[in-house]
């Protein structure tokens, strides 16, 4: 994939509207991929908090929200330049699909036919394959309400081995109370499997300059799906009680991350799918993260049945993010709302099949505030 670096922040258009205070939505050129200009959308709410989103990978480039003293700071990991995302991105802020997380052996059976997918995680398929939704340019337009951006991508039949032409729209909305709402919608012309999420890495203290081991986490999940050494679910759904995965009450991430537990040891930290106590309905609260140093907190609300906790276990200083920060091990956490990993091969898990005439629709909200 060819990129022309160094083309940033050239203003193409901007919109502003009035409410209790001035809000704005700006559109600029972030760079060029394969001869195509890539837009960067900057959403600023009435309080001055800001989210930046790019058409490449549908990536949330940055989120800036205040601490308890009102100082704005970055709380999501990302890069300053488009070329960095193209050449070496560990899924910073991306839309992941067609199937987020892993599918064992990179294959599944649907309606009696076996489909072989691109294998990009050993023998397994991960986050959509070699060129998943995180590595394509989406078509982005501001929403009619002016407080968000709608991104659309048409994935052709056979893309990365998946059946059916899949048309997907992901709408990001940035509210005046510092909530990032993500609405996913997809339709297909052949039976297929779909599981979409956002892969933002969060550090509520300082944008990844330190670790998140002292962040407090609560997850409203009494059960989880155990996985083998390749992070493939065993098919069981078991209680979190008496395990390092029990976050039903607030716990610091560092308290048990080094415990001698096979799944923790194999992953070098947390990489686990929780089975949420509530799913569907009116966006129940799935998780809460709190950083006592800055007072920042984040609620995760979703209608999905699961959420994957990942603690940046493989960062080693190689990725240099916004502000020239080198991201070290455990410098951020992901809370990826989702259906369960390997669901197409696990009949006991909630199904992920989408058929013609049906609409895949799901919503997740990341809501920021201070204590």
GROMACS .gro file of C-alpha atoms in nm:
model
  371
    1UNK     CA    1   0.000   0.000   0.000
    2UNK     CA    2   0.149   0.333  -0.106
    3UNK     CA    3   0.124   0.641   0.111
    4UNK     CA    4   0.233   0.997   0.053
    5UNK     CA    5   0.345   1.117   0.399
    6UNK     CA    6   0.358   1.469   0.528
    7UNK     CA    7   0.018   1.588   0.407
    8UNK     CA    8  -0.166   1.680   0.724
    9UNK     CA    9  -0.426   1.921   0.851
   10UNK     CA   10  -0.508   2.093   0.522
   11UNK     CA   11  -0.855   2.227   0.584
   12UNK     CA   12  -1.103   2.116   0.321
   13UNK     CA   13  -1.425   2.226   0.487
   14UNK     CA   14  -1.570   2.299   0.826
   15UNK     CA   15  -1.909   2.319   0.987
   16UNK     CA   16  -2.013   2.494   1.305
   17UNK     CA   17  -2.345   2.534   1.474
   18UNK     CA   18  -2.481   2.689   1.788
   19UNK     CA   19  -2.614   2.541   2.108
   20UNK     CA   20  -2.547   2.653   2.463
   21UNK     CA   21  -2.192   2.707   2.339
   22UNK     CA   22  -2.006   2.674   2.009
   23UNK     CA   23  -1.944   2.325   1.875
   24UNK     CA   24  -1.759   2.243   1.555
   25UNK     CA   25  -1.689   1.971   1.304
   26UNK     CA   26  -1.383   2.020   1.087
   27UNK     CA   27  -1.268   1.817   0.790
   28UNK     CA   28  -0.903   1.815   0.680
   29UNK     CA   29  -0.676   1.604   0.464
   30UNK     CA   30  -0.475   1.353   0.668
   31UNK     CA   31  -0.269   1.213   0.382
   32UNK     CA   32  -0.302   1.002   0.068
   33UNK     CA   33  -0.333   0.624   0.033
   34UNK     CA   34  -0.295   0.462  -0.311
   35UNK     CA   35  -0.363   0.797  -0.477
   36UNK     CA   36  -0.674   0.865  -0.273
   37UNK     CA   37  -0.690   1.158  -0.026
   38UNK     CA   38  -0.790   1.046   0.322
   39UNK     CA   39  -1.002   1.275   0.537
   40UNK     CA   40  -0.960   1.352   0.906
   41UNK     CA   41  -1.271   1.462   1.097
   42UNK     CA   42  -1.229   1.671   1.412
   43UNK     CA   43  -1.536   1.678   1.639
   44UNK     CA   44  -1.531   1.941   1.915
   45UNK     CA   45  -1.817   1.962   2.161
   46UNK     CA   46  -1.954   2.256   2.359
   47UNK     CA   47  -1.712   2.192   2.644
   48UNK     CA   48  -1.406   2.191   2.418
   49UNK     CA   49  -1.344   1.815   2.436
   50UNK     CA   50  -1.233   1.668   2.104
   51UNK     CA   51  -1.235   1.346   1.903
   52UNK     CA   52  -1.050   1.296   1.574
   53UNK     CA   53  -1.154   1.022   1.331
   54UNK     CA   54  -1.003   0.929   0.995
   55UNK     CA   55  -1.144   0.746   0.692
   56UNK     CA   56  -0.847   0.509   0.692
   57UNK     CA   57  -0.955   0.208   0.896
   58UNK     CA   58  -1.236   0.414   1.050
   59UNK     CA   59  -0.975   0.495   1.313
   60UNK     CA   60  -1.036   0.699   1.625
   61UNK     CA   61  -0.707   0.891   1.604
   62UNK     CA   62  -0.738   1.074   1.935
   63UNK     CA   63  -0.973   1.159   2.222
   64UNK     CA   64  -0.904   1.465   2.440
   65UNK     CA   65  -1.110   1.511   2.757
   66UNK     CA   66  -1.053   1.706   3.081
   67UNK     CA   67  -0.911   1.578   3.407
   68UNK     CA   68  -1.062   1.675   3.743
   69UNK     CA   69  -0.886   2.014   3.720
   70UNK     CA   70  -1.026   2.085   3.374
   71UNK     CA   71  -0.703   2.021   3.183
   72UNK     CA   72  -0.753   1.849   2.848
   73UNK     CA   73  -0.541   1.544   2.780
   74UNK     CA   74  -0.518   1.249   2.541
   75UNK     CA   75  -0.684   0.931   2.668
   76UNK     CA   76  -0.656   0.709   2.358
   77UNK     CA   77  -0.341   0.584   2.187
   78UNK     CA   78  -0.276   0.687   1.828
   79UNK     CA   79  -0.034   0.831   1.577
   80UNK     CA   80   0.026   1.185   1.449
   81UNK     CA   81   0.067   1.069   1.087
   82UNK     CA   82  -0.130   0.856   0.845
   83UNK     CA   83   0.178   0.674   0.717
   84UNK     CA   84   0.243   0.537   1.066
   85UNK     CA   85  -0.103   0.379   1.069
   86UNK     CA   86  -0.044   0.223   0.727
   87UNK     CA   87   0.301   0.080   0.795
   88UNK     CA   88   0.273  -0.046   1.153
   89UNK     CA   89  -0.054  -0.018   1.342
   90UNK     CA   90  -0.136  -0.259   1.629
   91UNK     CA   91  -0.506  -0.177   1.568
   92UNK     CA   92  -0.489   0.166   1.738
   93UNK     CA   93  -0.850   0.295   1.730
   94UNK     CA   94  -0.956   0.083   1.434
   95UNK     CA   95  -1.286  -0.063   1.321
   96UNK     CA   96  -1.212  -0.436   1.321
   97UNK     CA   97  -1.401  -0.674   1.094
   98UNK     CA   98  -1.550  -0.852   0.919
   99UNK     CA   99  -1.496  -1.063   1.227
  100UNK     CA  100  -1.336  -0.904   1.532
  101UNK     CA  101  -1.118  -1.133   1.742
  102UNK     CA  102  -1.019  -1.486   1.637
  103UNK     CA  103  -1.167  -1.765   1.427
  104UNK     CA  104  -0.990  -2.097   1.490
  105UNK     CA  105  -0.797  -2.237   1.197
  106UNK     CA  106  -0.918  -1.947   0.985
  107UNK     CA  107  -1.221  -2.148   0.877
  108UNK     CA  108  -1.585  -2.205   0.959
  109UNK     CA  109  -1.883  -2.396   0.823
  110UNK     CA  110  -2.204  -2.224   0.718
  111UNK     CA  111  -2.506  -2.399   0.568
  112UNK     CA  112  -2.298  -2.709   0.500
  113UNK     CA  113  -2.016  -2.527   0.320
  114UNK     CA  114  -1.668  -2.468   0.463
  115UNK     CA  115  -1.511  -2.125   0.417
  116UNK     CA  116  -1.135  -2.077   0.438
  117UNK     CA  117  -1.029  -1.732   0.557
  118UNK     CA  118  -0.702  -1.545   0.544
  119UNK     CA  119  -0.481  -1.663   0.831
  120UNK     CA  120  -0.292  -1.380   0.998
  121UNK     CA  121  -0.246  -1.506   1.356
  122UNK     CA  122  -0.061  -1.831   1.315
  123UNK     CA  123  -0.321  -2.074   1.181
  124UNK     CA  124  -0.606  -1.849   1.294
  125UNK     CA  125  -0.790  -1.553   1.145
  126UNK     CA  126  -0.770  -1.236   1.356
  127UNK     CA  127  -0.970  -0.912   1.324
  128UNK     CA  128  -1.079  -0.972   0.965
  129UNK     CA  129  -0.758  -1.104   0.814
  130UNK     CA  130  -0.452  -0.966   0.639
  131UNK     CA  131  -0.644  -0.669   0.497
  132UNK     CA  132  -0.938  -0.630   0.728
  133UNK     CA  133  -1.159  -0.328   0.781
  134UNK     CA  134  -0.874  -0.160   0.972
  135UNK     CA  135  -0.661  -0.136   0.655
  136UNK     CA  136  -0.908   0.005   0.400
  137UNK     CA  137  -1.031   0.356   0.325
  138UNK     CA  138  -1.392   0.416   0.426
  139UNK     CA  139  -1.619   0.683   0.275
  140UNK     CA  140  -1.686   0.941   0.546
  141UNK     CA  141  -1.945   1.219   0.559
  142UNK     CA  142  -2.061   1.443   0.846
  143UNK     CA  143  -2.393   1.336   0.994
  144UNK     CA  144  -2.702   1.548   0.935
  145UNK     CA  145  -2.706   1.643   1.304
  146UNK     CA  146  -2.354   1.785   1.268
  147UNK     CA  147  -2.214   1.611   1.578
  148UNK     CA  148  -2.071   1.304   1.413
  149UNK     CA  149  -1.941   1.125   1.107
  150UNK     CA  150  -2.081   0.827   0.916
  151UNK     CA  151  -1.831   0.592   0.752
  152UNK     CA  152  -1.930   0.336   0.486
  153UNK     CA  153  -1.736   0.050   0.330
  154UNK     CA  154  -1.849  -0.215   0.081
  155UNK     CA  155  -1.656  -0.538   0.130
  156UNK     CA  156  -1.677  -0.753  -0.187
  157UNK     CA  157  -1.788  -1.115  -0.197
  158UNK     CA  158  -1.487  -1.332  -0.107
  159UNK     CA  159  -1.301  -1.051   0.071
  160UNK     CA  160  -1.038  -1.221   0.293
  161UNK     CA  161  -1.232  -1.543   0.227
  162UNK     CA  162  -1.568  -1.428   0.369
  163UNK     CA  163  -1.882  -1.500   0.165
  164UNK     CA  164  -2.118  -1.227   0.048
  165UNK     CA  165  -2.089  -0.859  -0.038
  166UNK     CA  166  -2.114  -0.680   0.295
  167UNK     CA  167  -2.213  -0.312   0.313
  168UNK     CA  168  -2.121  -0.162   0.649
  169UNK     CA  169  -2.185   0.182   0.797
  170UNK     CA  170  -2.029   0.290   1.125
  171UNK     CA  171  -2.150   0.618   1.274
  172UNK     CA  172  -1.947   0.800   1.539
  173UNK     CA  173  -2.129   1.065   1.746
  174UNK     CA  174  -1.951   1.295   1.995
  175UNK     CA  175  -2.190   1.438   2.253
  176UNK     CA  176  -2.167   1.746   2.472
  177UNK     CA  177  -2.134   1.524   2.781
  178UNK     CA  178  -1.814   1.366   2.644
  179UNK     CA  179  -1.965   1.040   2.520
  180UNK     CA  180  -1.846   0.870   2.202
  181UNK     CA  181  -2.137   0.672   2.061
  182UNK     CA  182  -2.062   0.411   1.794
  183UNK     CA  183  -2.350   0.269   1.588
  184UNK     CA  184  -2.269  -0.025   1.360
  185UNK     CA  185  -2.496  -0.142   1.077
  186UNK     CA  186  -2.433  -0.404   0.807
  187UNK     CA  187  -2.622  -0.587   0.531
  188UNK     CA  188  -2.520  -0.877   0.309
  189UNK     CA  189  -2.631  -1.037  -0.017
  190UNK     CA  190  -2.525  -1.390   0.092
  191UNK     CA  191  -2.520  -1.568   0.428
  192UNK     CA  192  -2.204  -1.470   0.615
  193UNK     CA  193  -2.068  -1.405   0.965
  194UNK     CA  194  -2.019  -1.059   1.114
  195UNK     CA  195  -1.868  -0.932   1.438
  196UNK     CA  196  -1.760  -0.566   1.449
  197UNK     CA  197  -1.591  -0.364   1.721
  198UNK     CA  198  -1.368  -0.065   1.785
  199UNK     CA  199  -1.013  -0.140   1.898
  200UNK     CA  200  -0.922   0.182   2.081
  201UNK     CA  201  -0.650   0.160   2.345
  202UNK     CA  202  -0.724   0.374   2.651
  203UNK     CA  203  -0.497   0.529   2.913
  204UNK     CA  204  -0.689   0.779   3.127
  205UNK     CA  205  -0.376   0.916   3.293
  206UNK     CA  206  -0.140   1.038   3.025
  207UNK     CA  207  -0.209   0.891   2.684
  208UNK     CA  208   0.024   0.594   2.719
  209UNK     CA  209   0.337   0.750   2.870
  210UNK     CA  210   0.293   0.524   3.175
  211UNK     CA  211   0.105   0.201   3.236
  212UNK     CA  212  -0.258   0.133   3.325
  213UNK     CA  213  -0.170  -0.108   3.603
  214UNK     CA  214  -0.303   0.135   3.865
  215UNK     CA  215  -0.629   0.197   3.677
  216UNK     CA  216  -0.933   0.059   3.858
  217UNK     CA  217  -1.159  -0.164   3.648
  218UNK     CA  218  -1.509  -0.295   3.706
  219UNK     CA  219  -1.669  -0.542   3.462
  220UNK     CA  220  -2.030  -0.647   3.504
  221UNK     CA  221  -1.964  -1.009   3.421
  222UNK     CA  222  -1.991  -1.313   3.645
  223UNK     CA  223  -1.858  -1.544   3.370
  224UNK     CA  224  -1.590  -1.558   3.101
  225UNK     CA  225  -1.485  -1.782   2.812
  226UNK     CA  226  -1.157  -1.964   2.889
  227UNK     CA  227  -0.908  -1.984   2.602
  228UNK     CA  228  -0.613  -2.203   2.512
  229UNK     CA  229  -0.252  -2.093   2.460
  230UNK     CA  230  -0.344  -1.961   2.111
  231UNK     CA  231  -0.628  -1.750   2.258
  232UNK     CA  232  -0.897  -1.975   2.106
  233UNK     CA  233  -1.197  -2.038   2.334
  234UNK     CA  234  -1.237  -2.390   2.469
  235UNK     CA  235  -1.614  -2.359   2.429
  236UNK     CA  236  -1.675  -2.341   2.803
  237UNK     CA  237  -1.841  -2.055   2.987
  238UNK     CA  238  -1.721  -2.052   3.348
  239UNK     CA  239  -1.750  -1.832   3.661
  240UNK     CA  240  -1.497  -1.557   3.726
  241UNK     CA  241  -1.518  -1.622   4.101
  242UNK     CA  242  -1.183  -1.713   4.256
  243UNK     CA  243  -0.993  -1.620   3.939
  244UNK     CA  244  -0.786  -1.314   3.837
  245UNK     CA  245  -1.073  -1.232   3.598
  246UNK     CA  246  -1.313  -1.132   3.875
  247UNK     CA  247  -1.371  -0.758   3.828
  248UNK     CA  248  -1.726  -0.752   3.961
  249UNK     CA  249  -1.601  -0.500   4.216
  250UNK     CA  250  -1.331  -0.240   4.134
  251UNK     CA  251  -0.980  -0.386   4.113
  252UNK     CA  252  -0.656  -0.238   3.988
  253UNK     CA  253  -0.533  -0.403   3.670
  254UNK     CA  254  -0.193  -0.463   3.824
  255UNK     CA  255  -0.315  -0.643   4.134
  256UNK     CA  256  -0.337  -0.990   3.974
  257UNK     CA  257  -0.199  -0.948   3.622
  258UNK     CA  258   0.114  -1.151   3.710
  259UNK     CA  259  -0.075  -1.436   3.879
  260UNK     CA  260   0.025  -1.789   3.787
  261UNK     CA  261  -0.286  -1.857   3.579
  262UNK     CA  262  -0.243  -2.031   3.240
  263UNK     CA  263  -0.441  -1.784   3.029
  264UNK     CA  264  -0.269  -1.484   3.188
  265UNK     CA  265   0.073  -1.644   3.149
  266UNK     CA  266   0.016  -1.740   2.784
  267UNK     CA  267  -0.098  -1.387   2.695
  268UNK     CA  268   0.152  -1.197   2.910
  269UNK     CA  269  -0.140  -1.015   3.075
  270UNK     CA  270  -0.512  -0.980   3.025
  271UNK     CA  271  -0.658  -1.092   2.693
  272UNK     CA  272  -0.995  -1.234   2.794
  273UNK     CA  273  -1.355  -1.228   2.677
  274UNK     CA  274  -1.612  -1.157   2.947
  275UNK     CA  275  -1.970  -1.280   2.922
  276UNK     CA  276  -2.167  -0.973   3.023
  277UNK     CA  277  -2.445  -1.010   3.279
  278UNK     CA  278  -2.678  -0.799   3.064
  279UNK     CA  279  -2.698  -0.771   2.686
  280UNK     CA  280  -2.929  -0.595   2.443
  281UNK     CA  281  -3.199  -0.356   2.550
  282UNK     CA  282  -3.115  -0.002   2.653
  283UNK     CA  283  -2.735  -0.021   2.652
  284UNK     CA  284  -2.659  -0.166   2.995
  285UNK     CA  285  -2.337  -0.071   3.170
  286UNK     CA  286  -2.068  -0.324   3.081
  287UNK     CA  287  -1.755  -0.179   3.244
  288UNK     CA  288  -1.609   0.118   3.431
  289UNK     CA  289  -1.246   0.237   3.428
  290UNK     CA  290  -1.113   0.494   3.677
  291UNK     CA  291  -0.776   0.666   3.717
  292UNK     CA  292  -0.740   0.815   4.063
  293UNK     CA  293  -0.445   1.037   3.963
  294UNK     CA  294  -0.635   1.248   3.711
  295UNK     CA  295  -0.987   1.172   3.831
  296UNK     CA  296  -1.087   1.061   3.482
  297UNK     CA  297  -1.336   0.778   3.448
  298UNK     CA  298  -1.488   0.596   3.151
  299UNK     CA  299  -1.812   0.399   3.132
  300UNK     CA  300  -1.861   0.139   2.860
  301UNK     CA  301  -2.222   0.074   2.764
  302UNK     CA  302  -2.322  -0.181   2.501
  303UNK     CA  303  -2.592  -0.414   2.372
  304UNK     CA  304  -2.331  -0.677   2.283
  305UNK     CA  305  -2.302  -1.004   2.481
  306UNK     CA  306  -1.927  -0.980   2.544
  307UNK     CA  307  -1.632  -0.749   2.597
  308UNK     CA  308  -1.265  -0.832   2.544
  309UNK     CA  309  -1.017  -0.689   2.793
  310UNK     CA  310  -0.668  -0.653   2.649
  311UNK     CA  311  -0.382  -0.480   2.831
  312UNK     CA  312  -0.128  -0.404   2.557
  313UNK     CA  313   0.078  -0.708   2.648
  314UNK     CA  314   0.302  -0.696   2.342
  315UNK     CA  315   0.405  -0.331   2.342
  316UNK     CA  316   0.781  -0.296   2.370
  317UNK     CA  317   0.857   0.070   2.296
  318UNK     CA  318   0.863   0.023   1.919
  319UNK     CA  319   0.537   0.212   1.858
  320UNK     CA  320   0.585   0.589   1.892
  321UNK     CA  321   0.251   0.762   1.932
  322UNK     CA  322   0.109   1.112   1.967
  323UNK     CA  323   0.352   1.345   2.142
  324UNK     CA  324   0.648   1.111   2.062
  325UNK     CA  325   0.538   0.875   2.341
  326UNK     CA  326   0.690   0.527   2.318
  327UNK     CA  327   0.430   0.275   2.427
  328UNK     CA  328   0.561   0.014   2.666
  329UNK     CA  329   0.403  -0.306   2.793
  330UNK     CA  330   0.066  -0.250   2.964
  331UNK     CA  331   0.057   0.116   2.865
  332UNK     CA  332  -0.313   0.094   2.772
  333UNK     CA  333  -0.621  -0.123   2.789
  334UNK     CA  334  -0.882  -0.216   2.531
  335UNK     CA  335  -1.245  -0.293   2.609
  336UNK     CA  336  -1.370  -0.433   2.279
  337UNK     CA  337  -1.745  -0.491   2.284
  338UNK     CA  338  -1.825  -0.795   2.074
  339UNK     CA  339  -1.974  -1.135   2.016
  340UNK     CA  340  -1.749  -1.407   2.149
  341UNK     CA  341  -1.428  -1.517   1.975
  342UNK     CA  342  -1.465  -1.816   1.741
  343UNK     CA  343  -1.845  -1.810   1.766
  344UNK     CA  344  -1.887  -1.954   1.411
  345UNK     CA  345  -1.722  -2.274   1.541
  346UNK     CA  346  -1.882  -2.276   1.886
  347UNK     CA  347  -2.250  -2.378   1.872
  348UNK     CA  348  -2.302  -2.293   2.241
  349UNK     CA  349  -2.205  -1.926   2.183
  350UNK     CA  350  -2.449  -1.658   2.061
  351UNK     CA  351  -2.469  -1.682   1.678
  352UNK     CA  352  -2.299  -1.433   1.445
  353UNK     CA  353  -2.463  -1.534   1.116
  354UNK     CA  354  -2.610  -1.256   0.902
  355UNK     CA  355  -2.844  -1.344   0.614
  356UNK     CA  356  -2.983  -1.145   0.320
  357UNK     CA  357  -3.276  -0.929   0.425
  358UNK     CA  358  -3.145  -0.900   0.784
  359UNK     CA  359  -2.963  -0.602   0.935
  360UNK     CA  360  -2.670  -0.632   1.172
  361UNK     CA  361  -2.713  -0.343   1.416
  362UNK     CA  362  -2.535  -0.279   1.743
  363UNK     CA  363  -2.433   0.019   1.958
  364UNK     CA  364  -2.152   0.091   2.204
  365UNK     CA  365  -2.090   0.409   2.404
  366UNK     CA  366  -1.763   0.517   2.569
  367UNK     CA  367  -1.858   0.790   2.817
  368UNK     CA  368  -1.593   1.005   2.989
  369UNK     CA  369  -1.627   1.206   3.311
  370UNK     CA  370  -1.435   1.292   3.628
  371UNK     CA  371  -1.464   1.211   3.997
   0.00000   0.00000   0.00000
